[in-house]
XYZ file of C-alpha atoms in Angstrom:
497
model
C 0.000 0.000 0.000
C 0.937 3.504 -0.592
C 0.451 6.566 0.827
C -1.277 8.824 -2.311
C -1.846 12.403 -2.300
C -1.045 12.779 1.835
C -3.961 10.012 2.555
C -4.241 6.212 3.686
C -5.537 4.532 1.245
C -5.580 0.697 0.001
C -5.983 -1.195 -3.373
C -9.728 -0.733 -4.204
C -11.871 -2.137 -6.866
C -14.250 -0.060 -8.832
C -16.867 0.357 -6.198
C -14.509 1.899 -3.365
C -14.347 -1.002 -1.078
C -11.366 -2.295 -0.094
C -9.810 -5.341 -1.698
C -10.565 -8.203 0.708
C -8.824 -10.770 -1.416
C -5.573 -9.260 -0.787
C -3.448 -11.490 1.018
C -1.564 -10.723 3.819
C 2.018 -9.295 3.823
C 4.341 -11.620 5.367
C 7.551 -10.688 6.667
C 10.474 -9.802 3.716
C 14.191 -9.989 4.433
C 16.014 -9.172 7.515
C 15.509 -5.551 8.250
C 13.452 -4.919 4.795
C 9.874 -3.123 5.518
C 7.227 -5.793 5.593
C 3.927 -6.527 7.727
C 4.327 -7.412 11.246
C 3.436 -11.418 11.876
C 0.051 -12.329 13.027
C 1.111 -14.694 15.147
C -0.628 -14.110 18.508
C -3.931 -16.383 19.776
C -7.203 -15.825 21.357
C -5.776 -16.795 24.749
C -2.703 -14.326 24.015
C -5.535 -11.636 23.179
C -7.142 -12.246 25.973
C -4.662 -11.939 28.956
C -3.178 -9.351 27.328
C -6.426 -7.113 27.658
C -6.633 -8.650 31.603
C -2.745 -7.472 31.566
C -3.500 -4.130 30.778
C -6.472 -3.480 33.000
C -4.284 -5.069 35.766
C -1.012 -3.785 37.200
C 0.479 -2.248 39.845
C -1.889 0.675 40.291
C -4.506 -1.740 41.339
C -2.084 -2.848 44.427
C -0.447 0.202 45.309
C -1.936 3.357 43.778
C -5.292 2.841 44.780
C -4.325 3.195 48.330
C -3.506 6.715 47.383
C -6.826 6.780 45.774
C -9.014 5.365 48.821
C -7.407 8.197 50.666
C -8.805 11.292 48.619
C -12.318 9.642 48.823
C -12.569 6.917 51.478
C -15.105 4.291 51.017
C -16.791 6.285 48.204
C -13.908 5.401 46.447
C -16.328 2.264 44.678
C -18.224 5.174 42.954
C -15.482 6.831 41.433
C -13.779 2.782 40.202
C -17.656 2.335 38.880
C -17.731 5.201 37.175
C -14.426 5.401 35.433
C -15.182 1.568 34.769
C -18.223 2.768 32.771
C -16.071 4.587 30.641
C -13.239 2.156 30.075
C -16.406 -0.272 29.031
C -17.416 2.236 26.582
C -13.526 3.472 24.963
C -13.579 -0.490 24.459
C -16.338 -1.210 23.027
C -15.486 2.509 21.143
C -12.183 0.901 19.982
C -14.047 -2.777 18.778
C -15.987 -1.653 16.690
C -13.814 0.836 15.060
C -11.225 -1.750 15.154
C -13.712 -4.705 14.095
C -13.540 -3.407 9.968
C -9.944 -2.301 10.563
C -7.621 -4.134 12.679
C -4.951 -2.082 12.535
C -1.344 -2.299 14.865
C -1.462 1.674 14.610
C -4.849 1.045 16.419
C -6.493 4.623 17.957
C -3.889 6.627 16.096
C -4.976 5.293 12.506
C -8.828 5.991 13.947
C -7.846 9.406 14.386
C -6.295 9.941 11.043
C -9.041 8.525 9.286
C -11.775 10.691 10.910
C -9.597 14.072 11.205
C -6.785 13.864 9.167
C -3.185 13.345 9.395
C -2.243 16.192 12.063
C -4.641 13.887 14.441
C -3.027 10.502 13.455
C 0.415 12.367 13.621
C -0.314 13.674 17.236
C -2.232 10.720 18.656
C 0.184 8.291 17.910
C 3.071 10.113 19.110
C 1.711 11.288 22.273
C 0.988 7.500 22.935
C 4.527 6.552 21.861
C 5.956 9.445 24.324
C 5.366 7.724 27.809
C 5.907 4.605 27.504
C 9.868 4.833 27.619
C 9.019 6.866 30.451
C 6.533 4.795 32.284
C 9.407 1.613 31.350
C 12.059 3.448 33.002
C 9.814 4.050 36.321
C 8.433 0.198 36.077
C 12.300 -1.046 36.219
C 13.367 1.013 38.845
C 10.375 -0.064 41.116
C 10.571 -3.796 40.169
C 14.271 -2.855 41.079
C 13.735 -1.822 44.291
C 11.432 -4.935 45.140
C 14.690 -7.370 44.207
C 17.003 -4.991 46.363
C 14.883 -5.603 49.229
C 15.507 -9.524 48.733
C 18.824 -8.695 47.196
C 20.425 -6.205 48.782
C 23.983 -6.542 47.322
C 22.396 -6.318 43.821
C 22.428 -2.152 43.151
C 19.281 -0.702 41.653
C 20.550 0.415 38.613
C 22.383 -3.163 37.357
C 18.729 -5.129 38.612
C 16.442 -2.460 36.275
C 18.853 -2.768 33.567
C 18.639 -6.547 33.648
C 15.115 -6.595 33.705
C 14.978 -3.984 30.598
C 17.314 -6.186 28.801
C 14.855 -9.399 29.586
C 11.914 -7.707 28.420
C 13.990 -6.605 25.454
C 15.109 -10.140 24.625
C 11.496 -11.347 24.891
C 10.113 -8.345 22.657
C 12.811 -9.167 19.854
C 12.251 -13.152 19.959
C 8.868 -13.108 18.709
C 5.610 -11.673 18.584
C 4.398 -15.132 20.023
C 7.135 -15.224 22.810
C 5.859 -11.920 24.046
C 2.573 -13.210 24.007
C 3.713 -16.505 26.044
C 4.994 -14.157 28.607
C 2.270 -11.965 29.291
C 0.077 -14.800 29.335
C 1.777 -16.823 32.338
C 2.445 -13.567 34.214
C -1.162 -12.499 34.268
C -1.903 -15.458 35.434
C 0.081 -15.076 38.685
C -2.021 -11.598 38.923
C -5.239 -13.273 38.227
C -4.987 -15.999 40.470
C -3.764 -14.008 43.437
C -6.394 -11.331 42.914
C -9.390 -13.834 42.784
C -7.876 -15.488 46.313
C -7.876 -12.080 47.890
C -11.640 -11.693 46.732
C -11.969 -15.455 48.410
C -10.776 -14.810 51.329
C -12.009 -11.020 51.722
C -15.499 -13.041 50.722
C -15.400 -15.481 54.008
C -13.744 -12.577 56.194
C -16.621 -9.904 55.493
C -19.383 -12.942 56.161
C -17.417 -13.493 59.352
C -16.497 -17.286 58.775
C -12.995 -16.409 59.242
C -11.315 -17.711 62.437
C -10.231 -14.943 64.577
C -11.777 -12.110 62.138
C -15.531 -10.982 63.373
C -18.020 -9.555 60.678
C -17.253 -6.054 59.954
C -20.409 -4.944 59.017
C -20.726 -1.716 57.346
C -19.135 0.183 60.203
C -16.084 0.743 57.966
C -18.600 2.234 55.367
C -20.420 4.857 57.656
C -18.549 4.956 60.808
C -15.585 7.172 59.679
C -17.266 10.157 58.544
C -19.710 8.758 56.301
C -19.602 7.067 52.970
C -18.182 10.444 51.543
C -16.108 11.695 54.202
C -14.412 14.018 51.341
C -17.679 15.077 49.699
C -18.106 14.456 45.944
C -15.134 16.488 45.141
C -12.710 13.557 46.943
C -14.860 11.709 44.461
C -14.178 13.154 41.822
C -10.408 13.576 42.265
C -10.143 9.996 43.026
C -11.713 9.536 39.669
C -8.929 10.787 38.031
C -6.482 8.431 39.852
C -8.311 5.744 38.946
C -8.327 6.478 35.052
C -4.832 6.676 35.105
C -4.798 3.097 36.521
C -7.313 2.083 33.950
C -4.847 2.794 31.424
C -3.176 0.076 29.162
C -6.714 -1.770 28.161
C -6.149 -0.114 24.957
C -3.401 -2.201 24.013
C -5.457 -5.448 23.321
C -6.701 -3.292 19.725
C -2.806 -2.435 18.885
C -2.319 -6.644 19.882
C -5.166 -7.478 17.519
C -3.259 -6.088 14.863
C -0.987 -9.385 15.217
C -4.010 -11.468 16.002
C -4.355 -14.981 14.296
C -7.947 -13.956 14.083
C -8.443 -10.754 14.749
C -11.960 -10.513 14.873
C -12.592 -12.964 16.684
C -9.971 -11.512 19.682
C -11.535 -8.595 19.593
C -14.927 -9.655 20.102
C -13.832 -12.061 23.240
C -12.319 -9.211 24.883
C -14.955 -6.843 24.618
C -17.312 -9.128 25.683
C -15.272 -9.984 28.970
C -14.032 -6.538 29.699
C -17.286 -5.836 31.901
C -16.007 -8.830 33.871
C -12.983 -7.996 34.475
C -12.875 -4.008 35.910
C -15.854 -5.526 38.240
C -14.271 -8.440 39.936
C -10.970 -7.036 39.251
C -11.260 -3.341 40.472
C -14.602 -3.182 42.373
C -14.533 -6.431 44.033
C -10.937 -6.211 45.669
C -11.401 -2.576 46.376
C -14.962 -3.583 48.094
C -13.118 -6.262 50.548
C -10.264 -3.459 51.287
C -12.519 -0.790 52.623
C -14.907 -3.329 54.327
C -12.363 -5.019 56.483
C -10.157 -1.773 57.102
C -10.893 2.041 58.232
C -10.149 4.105 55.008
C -8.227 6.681 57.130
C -5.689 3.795 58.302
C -2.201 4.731 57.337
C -1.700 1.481 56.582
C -4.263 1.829 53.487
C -2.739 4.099 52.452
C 0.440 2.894 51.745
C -0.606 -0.361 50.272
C -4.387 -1.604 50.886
C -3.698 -5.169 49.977
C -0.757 -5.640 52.182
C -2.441 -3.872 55.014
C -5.607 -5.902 54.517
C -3.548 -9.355 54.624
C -1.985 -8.255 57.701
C -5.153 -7.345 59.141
C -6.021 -11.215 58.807
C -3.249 -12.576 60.308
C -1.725 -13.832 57.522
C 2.064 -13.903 57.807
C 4.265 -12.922 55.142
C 1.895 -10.714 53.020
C 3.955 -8.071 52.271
C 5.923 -10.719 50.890
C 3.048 -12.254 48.861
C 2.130 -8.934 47.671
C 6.159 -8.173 46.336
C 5.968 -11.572 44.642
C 2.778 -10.256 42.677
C 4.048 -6.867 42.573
C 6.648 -7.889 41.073
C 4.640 -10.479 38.431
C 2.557 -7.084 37.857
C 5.351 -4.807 37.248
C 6.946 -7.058 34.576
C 3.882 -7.677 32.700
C 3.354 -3.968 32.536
C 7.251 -3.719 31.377
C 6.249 -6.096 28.562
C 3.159 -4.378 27.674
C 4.527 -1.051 27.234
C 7.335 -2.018 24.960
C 5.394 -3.876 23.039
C 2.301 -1.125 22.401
C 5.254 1.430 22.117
C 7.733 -0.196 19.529
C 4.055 -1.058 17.297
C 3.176 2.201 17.396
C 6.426 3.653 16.338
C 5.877 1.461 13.495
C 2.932 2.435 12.842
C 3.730 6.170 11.978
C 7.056 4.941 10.475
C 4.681 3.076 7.903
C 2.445 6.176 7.375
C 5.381 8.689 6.806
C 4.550 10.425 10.179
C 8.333 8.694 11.495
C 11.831 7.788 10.122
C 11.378 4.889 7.380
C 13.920 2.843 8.843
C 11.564 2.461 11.726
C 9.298 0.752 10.282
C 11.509 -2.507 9.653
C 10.873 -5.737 10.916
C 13.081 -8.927 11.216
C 12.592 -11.885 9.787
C 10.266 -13.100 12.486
C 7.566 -10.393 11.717
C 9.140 -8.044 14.301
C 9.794 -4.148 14.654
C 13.383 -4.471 16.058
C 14.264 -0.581 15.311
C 11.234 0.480 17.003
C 12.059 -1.573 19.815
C 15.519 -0.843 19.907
C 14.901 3.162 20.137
C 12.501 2.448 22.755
C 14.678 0.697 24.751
C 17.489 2.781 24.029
C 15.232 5.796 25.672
C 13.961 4.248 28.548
C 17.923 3.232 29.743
C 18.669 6.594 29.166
C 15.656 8.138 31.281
C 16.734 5.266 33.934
C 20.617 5.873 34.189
C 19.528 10.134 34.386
C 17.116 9.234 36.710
C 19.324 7.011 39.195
C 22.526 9.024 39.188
C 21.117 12.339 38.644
C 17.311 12.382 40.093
C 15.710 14.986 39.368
C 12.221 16.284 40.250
C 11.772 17.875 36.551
C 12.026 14.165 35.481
C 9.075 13.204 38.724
C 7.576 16.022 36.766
C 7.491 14.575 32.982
C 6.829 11.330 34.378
C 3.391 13.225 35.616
C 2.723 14.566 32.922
C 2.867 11.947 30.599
C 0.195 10.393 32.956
C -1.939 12.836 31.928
C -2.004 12.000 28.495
C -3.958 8.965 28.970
C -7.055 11.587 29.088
C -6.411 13.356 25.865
C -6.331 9.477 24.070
C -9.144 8.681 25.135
C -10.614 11.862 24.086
C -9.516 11.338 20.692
C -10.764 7.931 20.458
C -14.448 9.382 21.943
C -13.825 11.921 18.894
C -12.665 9.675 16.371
C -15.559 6.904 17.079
C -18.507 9.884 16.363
C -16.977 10.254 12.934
C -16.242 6.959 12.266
C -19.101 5.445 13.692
C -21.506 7.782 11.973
C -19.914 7.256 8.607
C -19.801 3.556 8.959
C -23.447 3.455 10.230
C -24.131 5.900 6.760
C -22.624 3.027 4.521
C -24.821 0.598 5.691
C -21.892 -1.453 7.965
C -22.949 -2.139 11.384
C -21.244 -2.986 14.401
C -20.264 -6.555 14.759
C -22.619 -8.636 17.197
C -21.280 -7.833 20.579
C -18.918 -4.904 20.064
C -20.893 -1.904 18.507
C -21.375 0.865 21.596
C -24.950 1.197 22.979
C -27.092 4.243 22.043
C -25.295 5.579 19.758
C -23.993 8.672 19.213
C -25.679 9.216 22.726
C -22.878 7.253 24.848
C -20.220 8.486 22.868
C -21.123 12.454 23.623
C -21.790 11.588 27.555
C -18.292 9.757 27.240
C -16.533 12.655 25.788
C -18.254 14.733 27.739
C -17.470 13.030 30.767
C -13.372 12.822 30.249
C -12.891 16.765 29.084
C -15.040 17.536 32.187
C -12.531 15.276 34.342
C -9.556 17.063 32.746
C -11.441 20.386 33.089
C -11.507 19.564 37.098
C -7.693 18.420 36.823
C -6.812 21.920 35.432
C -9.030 23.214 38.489
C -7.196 21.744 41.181
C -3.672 23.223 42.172
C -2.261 20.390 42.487
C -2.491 18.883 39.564
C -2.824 22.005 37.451
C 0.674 22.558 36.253
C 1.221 18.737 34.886
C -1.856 18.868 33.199
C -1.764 22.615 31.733
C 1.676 21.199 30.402
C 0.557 17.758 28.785
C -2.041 19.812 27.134
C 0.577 22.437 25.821
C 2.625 19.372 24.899
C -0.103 17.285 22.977
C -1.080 21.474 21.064
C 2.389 21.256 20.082
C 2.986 17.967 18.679
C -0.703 18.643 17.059
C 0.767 21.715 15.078
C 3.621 19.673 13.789
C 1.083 17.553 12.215
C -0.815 20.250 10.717
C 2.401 21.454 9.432
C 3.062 17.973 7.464
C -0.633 17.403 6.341
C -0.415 21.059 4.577
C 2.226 19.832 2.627
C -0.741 17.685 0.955
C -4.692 17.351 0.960
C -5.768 18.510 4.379
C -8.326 15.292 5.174
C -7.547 11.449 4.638
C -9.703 9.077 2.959
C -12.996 7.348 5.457
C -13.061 4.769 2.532
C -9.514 3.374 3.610
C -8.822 0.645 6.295
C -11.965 -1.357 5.701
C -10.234 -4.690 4.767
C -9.327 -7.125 7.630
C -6.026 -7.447 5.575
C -2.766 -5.846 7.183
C -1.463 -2.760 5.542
C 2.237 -2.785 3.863
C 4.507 -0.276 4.058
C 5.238 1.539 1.207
């Protein structure tokens, strides 16, 4: 496929559809451009969207979280589950026609134009070598407090180079990984449920029945009013973040539709057993004003059952949490980078794969980032780097903003060509949802600009995310100023060009 005129396009036949007898590119020489491999199954699919909704701001940074809003902490996790539902089922059914490894930042370049595509994709890109950088050095931290001869710096450069070595193997051997690890985070987050369970209905020995005393009995249910609510809201969207990286996965899918669909169908599942139902055993069984919450409310609520060695239990999963996450974000980072490569919005040599269907430049400059963020940050730390580190949290808001705005023009031109959602992933009511969704995330980031705390980070992600937007414009002026809706509608990988 080329690029024609400044627009995606693909071969079409005479009536503007795509050509869905194409067959696939497969992977060319060693370091040539070619497709990525499509390598990864259903059950790969499917603990990689559990991987993403799961990691270590579930077990640690909702502490912080139950802290701005005690126990009404479950209505800000149900509400920001409500919109991670609806981004997903936002994403499947844009993604359903057009499985695409460039994913939400394709989405946005079909309904908007390049600039949108441009600045989408690398505002996505931007934070993961961050975020990979702060993952090592905590998973470091957890092995120095087994280890302690072992510095910080060697451990989180070994575990960069393992995650590395997976992510240049294979598409499947990344897949493999994430799929054991999530299952150490599954199955020890369904026996805290268990046990929380039988504790709350006081059938645990030496635990009474709580009650609801820990609901009302510490300055009511909303002890911070609906403003604690609300800023816990934003916390929790931030740990929300990462479920969009089962659409850039299905982009590699075997069967991509078929991925897709199971995810989408499960993801209800999973934020409310997952985030509501661990969170609901925390701040039944503990005060939320306990320091002890605070710090970590799964340790703290082990402890408070007299089970030895929890903190130890919860490093062991911490640890299984943080390296999935490490896995996941080089992996959604190095596919995006070849995802612009392979739409001219990046250098072309990014955009070459091995002979095993893999981005190895992408990865490489990834990696090569994230060790130099980690060896600034551990021999020179810096708050300005705390700072960026912030700030590139913020961003998870504007992509999902994009993906709200790119799913009413998609969505409405789909529905106008007479293609329907698929069974089970279209979004409900629409274009209704999709303007209450929108509306609900700039109103969210409206509040975050509100508050001084967290006005600076996120007056400067938004300046950030203007900028890289303008550089976009710049490059789609050089040609027509609006790409083709008719592209993208084939379940056929794109080529590079």
């Amino acid at each position: 496929m080329k690029e024609e005129n400044g627009t995606v396009a693909q071969r079409t036949d005479t009536t503007g559809e795509a050509d869905r007898g194409a067959p696939p590119a497969g992977p060319a020489e060693a370091g040539g451009p070619a497709a990525l491999a499509r390598s990864l199954r259903g059950r790969h699919i499917t603990m990689i969207s559990i991987g993403g909704a799961v990691g270590a701001g579930l077990f640690v940074g909702s502490g912080v979280s139950i802290q701005q809003a005690g126990p009404g902490i479950l209505i800000a996790y149900a509400v920001t589950a409500a919109v991670v539902i609806l981004i997903m089922r936002m994403l499947a059914e844009m993604s359903m026609p057009r499985p695409d490894t460039g994913a939400f930042a394709v989405y946005g370049r079909l309904a908007f134009g390049r600039w949108a595509g441009f600045a989408s994709g690398w505002l996505y890109w931007v934070g993961w070598p961050l975020g990979l950088c702060v993952e090592a050095i905590a998973l470091a931290q957890i092995v120095h407090g087994w280890l302690p001869a072992l510095p910080v710096w060697l451990t989180a450069l070994a575990v960069v180079a393992l995650v590395s070595a997976v992510n240049l193997t294979s598409v499947r051997a990344y897949g493999e990984m994430e799929f054991w690890v999530v299952w150490i985070k599954v199955a020890v987050i369904a026996l805290f449920i268990a046990v929380g369970i039988v504790a709350v209905a006081g059938l645990l020995p030496g635990t009474p029945a709580p009650g609801a005393g820990n609901l009302v009995d510490h300055g009511g249910f909303l002890p911070m009013g609906l403003s604690g609510v609300v800023i816990a809201t934003s916390g929790a969207m931030f740990s929300f973040s990462g479920t969009e990286i089962v659409t850039i996965a299905a982009g590699e899918a075997e069967d991509a539709a078929a991925a897709i669909r199971k995810s989408t169908r499960t993801i209800l599942v999973r934020v409310t057993v997952f985030y509501l139902g661990s969170l609901s055993v925390v701040v039944l069984l503990l005060p939320w004003n306990s320091a002890a919450v605070g710090e970590s409310p799964f340790a703290a609520t082990l402890s408070h059952l007299g089970l030895d060695g929890a903190s130890t239990v919860l490093n062991i999963v911490l640890f299984a949490a943080l390296l999935s996450t490490m896995n996941s974000q080089l992996y959604a980072s190095s596919r995006m980078l070849f995802a612009l490569a392979r739409d001219h919005d990046a250098p072309g040599y990014l955009a070459r794969v091995s002979r095993r269907g893999v981005p190895y430049t992408a990865i490489l400059l990834t990696v090569a980032v994230a060790v130099l963020c980690l060896l600034l940050q551990v021999f020179h730390p810096t708050t300005a780097f705390t700072r960026l580190v912030n700030i590139t949290g913020d961003t998870v808001y504007i992509t999902w903003i994009g993906i709200a705005a790119s799913h009413l023009v998609l969505g409405r031109h789909d529905r106008t060509a007479g293609r329907r959602p698929a069974a089970g992933t279209g979004v409900w009511l629409f274009p209704w949802l999709t303007w209450a969704t929108l509306i609900v995330l700039v109103a969210l980031y409206a509040v975050m600009i509100s508050l001084p705390e967290a006005r600076e980070d996120a007056v400067l992600a938004l300046g950030f995310t203007v900028v890289i937007a303008l550089v976009g414009l710049w490059l789609q002026r050089r040609g027509p100023a609006r790409d083709q809706l008719s592209g993208l509608q084939s379940n056929q990988p794109r080529e590079v060009s």
